[in-house]
mmCIF file of C-alpha atoms and ligand atoms in Angstrom:
data_model
loop_
_atom_site.group_PDB
_atom_site.id
_atom_site.type_symbol
_atom_site.label_atom_id
_atom_site.label_comp_id
_atom_site.label_asym_id
_atom_site.label_seq_id
_atom_site.Cartn_x
_atom_site.Cartn_y
_atom_site.Cartn_z
ATOM 1 C CA MET Q 1 -22.196 13.065 -9.177
ATOM 2 C CA SER Q 2 -22.457 12.257 -5.476
ATOM 3 C CA TYR Q 3 -21.493 8.931 -3.950
ATOM 4 C CA ASN Q 4 -22.679 7.408 -0.707
ATOM 5 C CA PHE Q 5 -19.589 6.605 1.345
ATOM 6 C CA ASP Q 6 -21.777 6.592 4.486
ATOM 7 C CA LYS Q 7 -23.467 3.368 3.374
ATOM 8 C CA VAL Q 8 -22.658 0.523 5.781
ATOM 9 C CA LEU Q 9 -22.004 -2.764 3.980
ATOM 10 C CA ASP Q 10 -22.496 -6.223 5.424
ATOM 11 C CA ARG Q 11 -19.220 -7.753 4.298
ATOM 12 C CA LYS Q 12 -19.272 -10.920 6.391
ATOM 13 C CA PRO Q 13 -21.265 -12.941 3.816
ATOM 14 C CA THR Q 14 -18.662 -12.061 1.145
ATOM 15 C CA ASN Q 15 -15.942 -14.287 2.695
ATOM 16 C CA SER Q 16 -14.103 -11.082 3.528
ATOM 17 C CA HIS Q 17 -10.674 -11.701 5.026
ATOM 18 C CA LYS Q 18 -10.924 -8.431 6.920
ATOM 19 C CA TRP Q 19 -14.344 -9.266 8.376
ATOM 20 C CA ASP Q 20 -13.506 -12.841 9.390
ATOM 21 C CA VAL Q 21 -13.875 -11.800 13.024
ATOM 22 C CA GLY Q 22 -15.993 -12.588 16.063
ATOM 23 C CA GLU Q 23 -19.606 -11.441 16.586
ATOM 24 C CA ASN Q 24 -18.916 -8.093 18.248
ATOM 25 C CA GLU Q 25 -15.502 -7.454 16.814
ATOM 26 C CA LEU Q 26 -14.668 -4.508 14.579
ATOM 27 C CA PRO Q 27 -11.785 -4.950 12.105
ATOM 28 C CA MET Q 28 -9.612 -1.941 11.279
ATOM 29 C CA TRP Q 29 -6.465 -3.772 10.310
ATOM 30 C CA VAL Q 30 -5.761 -4.940 6.715
ATOM 31 C CA ALA Q 31 -5.599 -2.301 3.921
ATOM 32 C CA ASP Q 32 -9.076 -3.003 2.528
ATOM 33 C CA MET Q 33 -11.880 -0.413 2.464
ATOM 34 C CA ASP Q 34 -15.475 -0.784 3.670
ATOM 35 C CA PHE Q 35 -16.976 1.176 0.775
ATOM 36 C CA GLU Q 36 -18.703 0.098 -2.411
ATOM 37 C CA THR Q 37 -16.313 0.480 -5.310
ATOM 38 C CA ALA Q 38 -16.797 3.091 -8.058
ATOM 39 C CA PRO Q 39 -20.074 2.640 -9.995
ATOM 40 C CA ALA Q 40 -18.089 2.548 -13.254
ATOM 41 C CA VAL Q 41 -16.210 -0.520 -12.017
ATOM 42 C CA THR Q 42 -19.374 -2.319 -10.928
ATOM 43 C CA GLU Q 43 -21.006 -1.570 -14.292
ATOM 44 C CA ALA Q 44 -18.006 -2.938 -16.177
ATOM 45 C CA ILE Q 45 -18.041 -6.130 -14.111
ATOM 46 C CA GLN Q 46 -21.798 -6.512 -14.584
ATOM 47 C CA LYS Q 47 -21.392 -6.082 -18.320
ATOM 48 C CA ARG Q 48 -18.706 -8.759 -18.382
ATOM 49 C CA LEU Q 49 -20.874 -11.022 -16.193
ATOM 50 C CA SER Q 50 -23.797 -10.685 -18.588
ATOM 51 C CA GLN Q 51 -21.645 -12.172 -21.366
ATOM 52 C CA ASN Q 52 -22.007 -15.550 -19.645
ATOM 53 C CA ALA Q 53 -18.703 -17.001 -20.869
ATOM 54 C CA PHE Q 54 -15.704 -17.192 -18.578
ATOM 55 C CA GLY Q 55 -12.889 -18.889 -20.432
ATOM 56 C CA TYR Q 56 -9.257 -17.746 -20.533
ATOM 57 C CA SER Q 57 -8.621 -14.057 -21.123
ATOM 58 C CA ILE Q 58 -6.023 -12.109 -23.072
ATOM 59 C CA ILE Q 59 -4.453 -8.801 -22.041
ATOM 60 C CA PRO Q 60 -5.740 -6.266 -24.574
ATOM 61 C CA ASP Q 61 -3.881 -3.082 -25.509
ATOM 62 C CA SER Q 62 -6.766 -1.153 -23.939
ATOM 63 C CA PHE Q 63 -5.580 -2.379 -20.492
ATOM 64 C CA LYS Q 64 -2.104 -0.934 -21.071
ATOM 65 C CA GLU Q 65 -3.573 2.217 -22.564
ATOM 66 C CA SER Q 66 -5.794 2.823 -19.504
ATOM 67 C CA ILE Q 67 -2.692 2.718 -17.289
ATOM 68 C CA ALA Q 68 -0.554 4.863 -19.605
ATOM 69 C CA SER Q 69 -3.214 7.532 -19.922
ATOM 70 C CA TRP Q 70 -3.970 7.639 -16.139
ATOM 71 C CA TRP Q 71 -0.311 8.148 -15.240
ATOM 72 C CA LYS Q 72 0.223 10.693 -18.016
ATOM 73 C CA ARG Q 73 -2.915 12.656 -17.129
ATOM 74 C CA ARG Q 74 -2.525 12.614 -13.375
ATOM 75 C CA TYR Q 75 1.193 12.257 -12.728
ATOM 76 C CA ASN Q 76 2.873 13.385 -15.936
ATOM 77 C CA TRP Q 77 4.721 10.102 -16.451
ATOM 78 C CA GLU Q 78 4.916 8.871 -20.056
ATOM 79 C CA ILE Q 79 4.510 5.095 -20.122
ATOM 80 C CA GLU Q 80 4.823 3.275 -23.430
ATOM 81 C CA GLN Q 81 2.313 0.464 -23.851
ATOM 82 C CA ASP Q 82 5.098 -2.085 -24.407
ATOM 83 C CA TRP Q 83 6.444 -1.400 -20.932
ATOM 84 C CA VAL Q 84 3.310 -2.746 -19.210
ATOM 85 C CA LEU Q 85 3.014 -6.348 -18.028
ATOM 86 C CA PHE Q 86 -0.080 -7.734 -16.334
ATOM 87 C CA CYS Q 87 0.366 -9.580 -13.025
ATOM 88 C CA THR Q 88 -2.175 -11.108 -10.644
ATOM 89 C CA GLY Q 89 -1.045 -8.765 -7.847
ATOM 90 C CA ALA Q 90 1.823 -6.697 -6.558
ATOM 91 C CA VAL Q 91 2.896 -9.355 -4.055
ATOM 92 C CA PRO Q 92 2.975 -12.145 -6.690
ATOM 93 C CA ALA Q 93 5.022 -9.724 -8.833
ATOM 94 C CA ILE Q 94 7.492 -8.965 -6.036
ATOM 95 C CA SER Q 95 7.962 -12.625 -5.143
ATOM 96 C CA SER Q 96 8.452 -13.563 -8.769
ATOM 97 C CA ILE Q 97 10.957 -10.728 -9.332
ATOM 98 C CA VAL Q 98 12.878 -11.751 -6.208
ATOM 99 C CA ARG Q 99 13.132 -15.297 -7.571
ATOM 100 C CA LYS Q 100 14.025 -14.308 -11.139
ATOM 101 C CA MET Q 101 16.297 -11.319 -10.573
ATOM 102 C CA THR Q 102 18.287 -12.363 -7.476
ATOM 103 C CA ASN Q 103 19.849 -15.571 -6.264
ATOM 104 C CA GLU Q 104 19.785 -17.283 -2.914
ATOM 105 C CA LEU Q 105 23.063 -15.842 -1.731
ATOM 106 C CA GLU Q 106 21.969 -12.263 -2.275
ATOM 107 C CA GLN Q 107 20.474 -9.581 -0.067
ATOM 108 C CA VAL Q 108 17.376 -7.472 -0.626
ATOM 109 C CA VAL Q 109 17.154 -4.043 1.011
ATOM 110 C CA VAL Q 110 13.985 -2.507 2.489
ATOM 111 C CA LEU Q 111 13.395 0.658 4.519
ATOM 112 C CA SER Q 112 11.795 -0.280 7.825
ATOM 113 C CA PRO Q 113 9.120 -0.032 9.089
ATOM 114 C CA VAL Q 114 7.512 -1.152 5.834
ATOM 115 C CA TYR Q 115 4.624 -3.236 4.426
ATOM 116 C CA ASN Q 116 5.144 -6.555 6.188
ATOM 117 C CA ILE Q 117 4.670 -8.799 3.157
ATOM 118 C CA PHE Q 118 7.872 -7.425 1.588
ATOM 119 C CA TYR Q 119 9.745 -9.422 4.237
ATOM 120 C CA ASN Q 120 7.792 -12.596 3.388
ATOM 121 C CA SER Q 121 8.548 -12.271 -0.328
ATOM 122 C CA ILE Q 122 12.255 -12.130 0.472
ATOM 123 C CA VAL Q 123 12.501 -14.683 3.291
ATOM 124 C CA ASN Q 124 10.132 -17.240 1.728
ATOM 125 C CA ASN Q 125 12.429 -17.303 -1.279
ATOM 126 C CA ASN Q 126 15.527 -17.878 0.846
ATOM 127 C CA ARG Q 127 17.020 -14.450 0.257
ATOM 128 C CA THR Q 128 18.300 -12.252 3.064
ATOM 129 C CA VAL Q 129 16.503 -9.104 4.212
ATOM 130 C CA LEU Q 130 18.772 -6.132 4.832
ATOM 131 C CA THR Q 131 16.855 -3.365 6.564
ATOM 132 C CA SER Q 132 17.802 0.263 6.608
ATOM 133 C CA GLU Q 133 15.801 1.716 9.441
ATOM 134 C CA LEU Q 134 14.074 5.037 8.788
ATOM 135 C CA GLU Q 135 15.044 7.825 11.180
ATOM 136 C CA TYR Q 136 12.156 8.955 13.363
ATOM 137 C CA LYS Q 137 12.196 12.376 14.961
ATOM 138 C CA ASN Q 138 9.356 14.726 15.971
ATOM 139 C CA GLU Q 139 6.750 12.372 14.507
ATOM 140 C CA THR Q 140 8.454 12.445 11.101
ATOM 141 C CA TYR Q 141 10.332 9.755 9.229
ATOM 142 C CA ALA Q 142 13.341 10.291 6.967
ATOM 143 C CA ILE Q 143 15.779 8.059 5.110
ATOM 144 C CA ASP Q 144 19.186 7.618 6.729
ATOM 145 C CA PHE Q 145 21.132 7.965 3.468
ATOM 146 C CA LYS Q 146 24.470 7.050 4.992
ATOM 147 C CA ASP Q 147 23.063 3.759 6.246
ATOM 148 C CA LEU Q 148 21.126 3.149 3.017
ATOM 149 C CA GLU Q 149 24.260 3.630 0.910
ATOM 150 C CA ASP Q 150 26.189 1.234 3.160
ATOM 151 C CA LYS Q 151 23.537 -1.412 2.551
ATOM 152 C CA LEU Q 152 23.163 -0.768 -1.181
ATOM 153 C CA SER Q 153 26.916 -0.809 -1.727
ATOM 154 C CA ASP Q 154 27.293 -4.181 -0.014
ATOM 155 C CA PRO Q 155 28.439 -6.540 -2.797
ATOM 156 C CA ALA Q 156 25.804 -9.092 -1.749
ATOM 157 C CA THR Q 157 22.937 -6.629 -2.314
ATOM 158 C CA SER Q 158 21.193 -6.938 -5.665
ATOM 159 C CA LEU Q 159 17.657 -5.596 -5.107
ATOM 160 C CA PHE Q 160 15.951 -2.793 -3.197
ATOM 161 C CA ILE Q 161 12.176 -2.893 -2.596
ATOM 162 C CA PHE Q 162 11.009 0.674 -2.145
ATOM 163 C CA CYS Q 163 7.498 1.845 -1.263
ATOM 164 C CA ASN Q 164 6.109 5.166 -2.552
ATOM 165 C CA PRO Q 165 3.801 6.216 -0.942
ATOM 166 C CA HIS Q 166 5.229 4.324 1.985
ATOM 167 C CA ASN Q 167 2.968 1.928 3.882
ATOM 168 C CA PRO Q 168 2.576 2.066 6.937
ATOM 169 C CA ILE Q 169 3.950 5.563 7.618
ATOM 170 C CA GLY Q 170 1.872 7.283 4.899
ATOM 171 C CA LYS Q 171 4.810 9.199 3.478
ATOM 172 C CA VAL Q 172 4.935 10.425 -0.122
ATOM 173 C CA TRP Q 173 8.622 10.679 -0.954
ATOM 174 C CA ASP Q 174 9.513 14.020 -2.547
ATOM 175 C CA GLU Q 175 11.429 14.407 -5.813
ATOM 176 C CA LYS Q 176 14.730 15.179 -4.126
ATOM 177 C CA THR Q 177 14.518 12.014 -2.038
ATOM 178 C CA LEU Q 178 13.480 9.933 -5.041
ATOM 179 C CA GLN Q 179 16.424 11.287 -6.997
ATOM 180 C CA LYS Q 180 18.862 10.397 -4.202
ATOM 181 C CA VAL Q 181 17.421 6.899 -3.757
ATOM 182 C CA GLY Q 182 17.364 6.250 -7.511
ATOM 183 C CA ASP Q 183 20.878 7.609 -8.035
ATOM 184 C CA LEU Q 184 22.240 5.377 -5.281
ATOM 185 C CA CYS Q 185 20.698 2.323 -6.935
ATOM 186 C CA VAL Q 186 22.214 3.319 -10.281
ATOM 187 C CA LYS Q 187 25.604 4.009 -8.679
ATOM 188 C CA HIS Q 188 25.703 0.624 -6.918
ATOM 189 C CA HIS Q 189 23.996 -1.376 -9.709
ATOM 190 C CA VAL Q 190 21.096 -2.381 -7.493
ATOM 191 C CA LEU Q 191 17.808 -3.200 -9.197
ATOM 192 C CA LEU Q 192 14.978 -1.104 -7.775
ATOM 193 C CA ILE Q 193 11.353 -2.154 -7.309
ATOM 194 C CA SER Q 194 9.150 0.855 -6.618
ATOM 195 C CA ASP Q 195 5.811 -0.293 -5.198
ATOM 196 C CA GLU Q 196 3.469 2.625 -5.947
ATOM 197 C CA LEU Q 197 0.168 0.915 -5.122
ATOM 198 C CA HIS Q 198 -1.048 3.629 -2.761
ATOM 199 C CA CYS Q 199 -0.315 6.565 -5.089
ATOM 200 C CA ASP Q 200 -3.956 7.320 -5.919
ATOM 201 C CA LEU Q 201 -4.600 7.743 -2.205
ATOM 202 C CA THR Q 202 -2.299 10.746 -1.926
ATOM 203 C CA HIS Q 203 -3.996 13.296 0.291
ATOM 204 C CA PRO Q 204 -5.410 16.497 -1.171
ATOM 205 C CA GLY Q 205 -2.659 19.129 -1.289
ATOM 206 C CA TYR Q 206 0.222 16.640 -1.651
ATOM 207 C CA GLN Q 207 1.919 15.424 -4.793
ATOM 208 C CA TYR Q 208 3.061 11.905 -5.619
ATOM 209 C CA THR Q 209 5.860 11.559 -8.151
ATOM 210 C CA PRO Q 210 6.569 8.211 -9.847
ATOM 211 C CA MET Q 211 10.150 7.086 -9.229
ATOM 212 C CA ALA Q 212 10.604 6.222 -12.915
ATOM 213 C CA SER Q 213 9.715 9.775 -13.967
ATOM 214 C CA ILE Q 214 12.724 11.287 -12.177
ATOM 215 C CA SER Q 215 15.376 10.607 -14.836
ATOM 216 C CA ASN Q 216 16.096 8.288 -17.760
ATOM 217 C CA GLU Q 217 18.975 6.735 -15.872
ATOM 218 C CA ILE Q 218 16.729 5.829 -12.939
ATOM 219 C CA ALA Q 219 13.904 4.691 -15.255
ATOM 220 C CA ASN Q 220 16.402 2.262 -16.780
ATOM 221 C CA GLN Q 221 16.931 0.602 -13.384
ATOM 222 C CA VAL Q 222 13.432 0.598 -11.906
ATOM 223 C CA ILE Q 223 10.493 -1.796 -11.942
ATOM 224 C CA THR Q 224 7.312 0.070 -10.997
ATOM 225 C CA LEU Q 225 4.297 -1.704 -9.529
ATOM 226 C CA VAL Q 226 0.891 -0.073 -9.934
ATOM 227 C CA ALA Q 227 -2.733 -1.168 -9.615
ATOM 228 C CA ALA Q 228 -6.280 0.029 -9.112
ATOM 229 C CA SER Q 229 -6.606 -2.397 -6.222
ATOM 230 C CA LYS Q 230 -5.924 -0.102 -3.242
ATOM 231 C CA ALA Q 231 -7.730 3.065 -4.332
ATOM 232 C CA PHE Q 232 -10.751 1.265 -5.847
ATOM 233 C CA ASN Q 233 -10.768 -1.634 -3.364
ATOM 234 C CA LEU Q 234 -10.339 -4.370 -5.948
ATOM 235 C CA ALA Q 235 -7.723 -6.545 -4.241
ATOM 236 C CA GLY Q 236 -9.967 -9.604 -4.554
ATOM 237 C CA LEU Q 237 -9.947 -9.238 -8.348
ATOM 238 C CA GLN Q 238 -6.193 -9.812 -8.458
ATOM 239 C CA SER Q 239 -5.076 -7.298 -11.023
ATOM 240 C CA SER Q 240 -1.890 -5.253 -11.112
ATOM 241 C CA ALA Q 241 0.654 -4.002 -13.616
ATOM 242 C CA ILE Q 242 4.434 -4.106 -13.720
ATOM 243 C CA VAL Q 243 5.896 -1.209 -15.688
ATOM 244 C CA ILE Q 244 9.474 -1.577 -16.952
ATOM 245 C CA ALA Q 245 11.152 0.728 -19.480
ATOM 246 C CA ASN Q 246 14.349 -1.348 -19.686
ATOM 247 C CA GLU Q 247 13.760 -4.042 -22.303
ATOM 248 C CA GLU Q 248 16.293 -6.500 -20.959
ATOM 249 C CA ILE Q 249 14.896 -6.356 -17.423
ATOM 250 C CA ARG Q 250 11.326 -6.495 -18.767
ATOM 251 C CA LYS Q 251 12.001 -9.651 -20.787
ATOM 252 C CA LYS Q 252 13.443 -11.430 -17.762
ATOM 253 C CA VAL Q 253 10.594 -10.340 -15.479
ATOM 254 C CA ASP Q 254 8.065 -11.374 -18.129
ATOM 255 C CA ARG Q 255 9.705 -14.805 -18.276
ATOM 256 C CA GLY Q 256 9.617 -15.005 -14.466
ATOM 257 C CA ILE Q 257 5.940 -14.139 -14.032
ATOM 258 C CA ASN Q 258 4.992 -16.548 -16.807
ATOM 259 C CA THR Q 259 7.026 -19.361 -15.270
ATOM 260 C CA ASP Q 260 5.345 -18.614 -11.951
ATOM 261 C CA GLU Q 261 1.935 -18.552 -13.684
ATOM 262 C CA VAL Q 262 0.983 -15.136 -12.321
ATOM 263 C CA ALA Q 263 0.717 -13.392 -15.688
ATOM 264 C CA GLU Q 264 -2.833 -14.252 -16.720
ATOM 265 C CA PRO Q 265 -5.959 -12.321 -15.741
ATOM 266 C CA ASN Q 266 -9.215 -13.741 -14.437
ATOM 267 C CA ALA Q 267 -12.397 -12.891 -16.337
ATOM 268 C CA PHE Q 268 -13.011 -9.590 -14.496
ATOM 269 C CA ALA Q 269 -9.530 -8.216 -13.751
ATOM 270 C CA ILE Q 270 -9.014 -6.327 -17.003
ATOM 271 C CA GLN Q 271 -12.491 -4.822 -17.239
ATOM 272 C CA ALA Q 272 -12.431 -3.640 -13.618
ATOM 273 C CA THR Q 273 -9.004 -2.025 -13.918
ATOM 274 C CA GLU Q 274 -9.813 -0.322 -17.212
ATOM 275 C CA ALA Q 275 -13.088 1.042 -15.826
ATOM 276 C CA ALA Q 276 -11.348 2.404 -12.717
ATOM 277 C CA PHE Q 277 -8.639 4.201 -14.696
ATOM 278 C CA ASN Q 278 -10.843 5.335 -17.601
ATOM 279 C CA TYR Q 279 -13.994 6.376 -15.709
ATOM 280 C CA GLY Q 280 -13.217 6.366 -11.990
ATOM 281 C CA GLU Q 281 -11.533 9.714 -11.471
ATOM 282 C CA ASP Q 282 -14.567 11.602 -10.174
ATOM 283 C CA TRP Q 283 -15.343 8.825 -7.668
ATOM 284 C CA LEU Q 284 -11.713 8.722 -6.540
ATOM 285 C CA HIS Q 285 -11.750 12.458 -5.955
ATOM 286 C CA ALA Q 286 -14.856 12.091 -3.761
ATOM 287 C CA LEU Q 287 -13.288 9.147 -1.920
ATOM 288 C CA ASN Q 288 -10.152 11.109 -1.080
ATOM 289 C CA HIS Q 289 -12.293 13.943 0.227
ATOM 290 C CA TYR Q 290 -14.256 11.542 2.464
ATOM 291 C CA LEU Q 291 -11.032 9.968 3.737
ATOM 292 C CA GLU Q 292 -9.711 13.422 4.560
ATOM 293 C CA GLU Q 293 -12.749 14.041 6.789
ATOM 294 C CA ASN Q 294 -12.261 10.679 8.477
ATOM 295 C CA ARG Q 295 -8.613 11.464 9.083
ATOM 296 C CA GLN Q 296 -9.442 14.841 10.631
ATOM 297 C CA TYR Q 297 -12.074 13.219 12.853
ATOM 298 C CA LEU Q 298 -9.642 10.563 14.050
ATOM 299 C CA LYS Q 299 -6.908 13.117 14.689
ATOM 300 C CA ALA Q 300 -9.215 15.453 16.638
ATOM 301 C CA SER Q 301 -10.653 12.557 18.682
ATOM 302 C CA LEU Q 302 -7.182 11.428 19.706
ATOM 303 C CA GLU Q 303 -6.065 14.969 20.520
ATOM 304 C CA ASN Q 304 -9.162 15.583 22.648
ATOM 305 C CA HIS Q 305 -9.532 12.234 24.414
ATOM 306 C CA CYS Q 306 -6.273 10.344 24.148
ATOM 307 C CA SER Q 307 -3.464 12.836 23.603
ATOM 308 C CA GLU Q 308 -0.797 10.395 24.762
ATOM 309 C CA ILE Q 309 -1.272 8.586 21.416
ATOM 310 C CA LYS Q 310 0.249 10.622 18.576
ATOM 311 C CA MET Q 311 -0.975 10.233 15.021
ATOM 312 C CA VAL Q 312 1.985 10.538 12.655
ATOM 313 C CA PRO Q 313 1.142 13.239 10.058
ATOM 314 C CA SER Q 314 0.570 11.471 6.754
ATOM 315 C CA GLU Q 315 0.472 12.455 3.096
ATOM 316 C CA ALA Q 316 -1.113 9.340 1.590
ATOM 317 C CA THR Q 317 -3.003 6.098 2.333
ATOM 318 C CA TYR Q 318 -5.999 5.559 4.621
ATOM 319 C CA LEU Q 319 -3.797 3.976 7.269
ATOM 320 C CA ALA Q 320 -3.184 5.915 10.462
ATOM 321 C CA TRP Q 321 0.185 5.210 12.059
ATOM 322 C CA LEU Q 322 -0.252 5.789 15.753
ATOM 323 C CA ASP Q 323 2.758 6.385 18.002
ATOM 324 C CA CYS Q 324 2.041 4.698 21.342
ATOM 325 C CA SER Q 325 5.521 5.152 22.828
ATOM 326 C CA ASN Q 326 4.121 7.345 25.634
ATOM 327 C CA ILE Q 327 2.267 4.349 27.026
ATOM 328 C CA THR Q 328 4.104 1.211 25.876
ATOM 329 C CA GLU Q 329 7.060 -0.232 24.005
ATOM 330 C CA ASP Q 330 5.067 -3.366 23.163
ATOM 331 C CA THR Q 331 2.119 -2.684 20.888
ATOM 332 C CA THR Q 332 1.751 -6.384 20.094
ATOM 333 C CA PHE Q 333 0.534 -6.765 23.637
ATOM 334 C CA LEU Q 334 -1.461 -3.515 23.415
ATOM 335 C CA THR Q 335 -3.339 -4.505 20.236
ATOM 336 C CA LYS Q 336 -4.174 -7.909 21.745
ATOM 337 C CA TYR Q 337 -5.374 -6.162 24.886
ATOM 338 C CA ILE Q 338 -7.558 -3.706 22.921
ATOM 339 C CA ARG Q 339 -9.059 -6.548 20.884
ATOM 340 C CA GLU Q 340 -9.792 -8.594 23.977
ATOM 341 C CA LYS Q 341 -11.339 -5.711 25.918
ATOM 342 C CA THR Q 342 -13.183 -3.853 23.140
ATOM 343 C CA GLY Q 343 -13.278 -6.102 20.046
ATOM 344 C CA LEU Q 344 -11.351 -3.548 17.982
ATOM 345 C CA TYR Q 345 -8.912 -5.376 15.698
ATOM 346 C CA LEU Q 346 -5.860 -3.278 14.731
ATOM 347 C CA SER Q 347 -2.481 -4.091 13.189
ATOM 348 C CA GLU Q 348 0.405 -4.366 15.616
ATOM 349 C CA GLY Q 349 3.324 -2.276 14.367
ATOM 350 C CA GLU Q 350 5.923 -4.955 15.090
ATOM 351 C CA ILE Q 351 5.088 -6.822 11.860
ATOM 352 C CA PHE Q 352 6.363 -3.847 9.829
ATOM 353 C CA GLY Q 353 9.811 -3.946 11.450
ATOM 354 C CA GLY Q 354 11.978 -0.985 12.463
ATOM 355 C CA ASN Q 355 10.507 1.032 15.321
ATOM 356 C CA GLY Q 356 7.050 -0.431 14.569
ATOM 357 C CA ASP Q 357 6.806 -2.136 17.962
ATOM 358 C CA LYS Q 358 5.854 1.242 19.443
ATOM 359 C CA PHE Q 359 3.067 1.838 16.897
ATOM 360 C CA ILE Q 360 -0.316 0.550 15.886
ATOM 361 C CA ARG Q 361 -1.840 0.895 12.413
ATOM 362 C CA LEU Q 362 -5.498 1.794 12.069
ATOM 363 C CA ASN Q 363 -7.430 1.634 8.791
ATOM 364 C CA TYR Q 364 -9.979 4.473 8.696
ATOM 365 C CA ALA Q 365 -11.394 3.717 5.215
ATOM 366 C CA CYS Q 366 -14.924 3.060 6.408
ATOM 367 C CA PRO Q 367 -18.258 4.880 6.816
ATOM 368 C CA LYS Q 368 -18.207 7.548 9.515
ATOM 369 C CA THR Q 369 -20.529 5.593 11.832
ATOM 370 C CA ILE Q 370 -18.092 2.678 11.815
ATOM 371 C CA LEU Q 371 -15.158 4.996 12.408
ATOM 372 C CA GLU Q 372 -16.937 6.601 15.378
ATOM 373 C CA ASN Q 373 -17.534 3.158 16.816
ATOM 374 C CA GLY Q 374 -13.873 2.233 16.272
ATOM 375 C CA VAL Q 375 -12.580 5.436 17.816
ATOM 376 C CA GLN Q 376 -14.763 4.927 20.908
ATOM 377 C CA ARG Q 377 -13.387 1.414 21.287
ATOM 378 C CA LEU Q 378 -9.826 2.625 20.804
ATOM 379 C CA ILE Q 379 -10.130 5.362 23.429
ATOM 380 C CA LYS Q 380 -11.776 2.950 25.869
ATOM 381 C CA GLY Q 381 -9.109 0.313 25.235
ATOM 382 C CA ILE Q 382 -6.283 2.772 25.818
ATOM 383 C CA GLN Q 383 -7.905 4.080 29.013
ATOM 384 C CA LEU Q 384 -8.373 0.556 30.408
ATOM 385 C CA PHE Q 385 -4.796 -0.313 29.456
ATOM 386 C CA GLU Q 386 -3.407 2.742 31.217
ATOM 387 C CA GLU Q 387 -5.499 2.098 34.342
ATOM 388 C CA GLU Q 388 -4.345 -1.498 34.485
ATOM 389 C CA MET Q 389 -0.690 -0.596 33.943
ATOM 390 C CA GLU Q 390 -0.667 2.039 36.697
HETATM 391 C C1 PLP E 401 2.552 -1.366 -0.415
HETATM 392 C C2 PLP E 401 1.688 -2.528 -0.775
HETATM 393 N N1 PLP E 401 2.056 -3.335 -1.790
HETATM 394 C C3 PLP E 401 1.307 -4.399 -2.132
HETATM 395 C C4 PLP E 401 0.134 -4.688 -1.465
HETATM 396 C C5 PLP E 401 -0.667 -5.884 -1.866
HETATM 397 O O1 PLP E 401 -0.835 -5.907 -3.247
HETATM 398 P P1 PLP E 401 -1.591 -7.095 -3.991
HETATM 399 O O2 PLP E 401 -2.898 -7.309 -3.288
HETATM 400 O O3 PLP E 401 -1.749 -6.565 -5.378
HETATM 401 O O4 PLP E 401 -0.706 -8.285 -3.942
HETATM 402 C C6 PLP E 401 -0.265 -3.886 -0.395
HETATM 403 C C7 PLP E 401 -1.478 -4.218 0.356
HETATM 404 O O5 PLP E 401 -1.805 -3.625 1.335
HETATM 405 C C8 PLP E 401 0.525 -2.787 -0.044
HETATM 406 O O6 PLP E 401 0.200 -1.988 0.965
#
């Protein structure tokens, strides 16, 4: 079946957070795609809508089964149905886990630069963020294991929030790295959250491995977060799953998300997620192919017209991580400048921590015509910036 990813949607009337912008502005910031979702998902929602009754919902076994079978089929990870908890989103899950599984005197480790909301979930709950900065060399990021072990072995550290694939750098951590990270958490008795929300957006030719599939010892220490929300663009339906093999940890987390009232689905969350995982594979395959073309177009445009900006080679996500260090050390100013001069709205790298202040993040999950428009604005913005800074 073919799908029309070229179709331009008018998202402003949908109360879209991404598209809450000025008349001539073009948003390429938040991780939210400008495509229609998979037809199977829309059909499932329409079917549910036609039932005309929207009271409280349960979490059926079929929800857990759709997740278990997707991860078994695609990623060779055996999930038992009992391990799966529903949550209204990955961020509500993280915040709830931080509250339930750590106390206010403890530290939570992250690898920076990383998805900015991780910091909020820690700081807003009065815990301390301990960052281990990723090493950056030749446009490639790697974990500084010496530094990471120092931080994990600190007696005040009780939790590590890991991201695989890693937003914003687009890295899929390989098995050897996962093993080392997991083993360190086991060795130092640090609970590990592995946020794997972007896994279904792994680029063709690369392989994502779930952290919990590495070894039984690691699986016993890890809380995995998964969802259909990134790959099928369902964030507004607020549906995610927390997968925990360790019964003791699972019981506590279950208690936490219920106390926080983030454990109950809305009337469409279950149906949409099940449809994505049971019937969405063909659409997802086509999506990843389209995103690959967009990525190549963006890369070639920068190489040909703006070679001072380097696109960090990525292995997953639809987020381009653009190294601007040849022209500025302050991309917060640069992104403001580009928005003011061209209307293009990008994410400033500073919010992700680490060396992010030299980067901008660009979301290229949109129809090609929109991407072309965005790339023209970006190139123009960079040229104007360079002229003005001369
Ligand atoms: C790594 C990561 N985790 C979590 C989220 C948000 O998840 P949710 O909308 O389920 O809270 C995002 C959104 O971009 C993300 O990139």
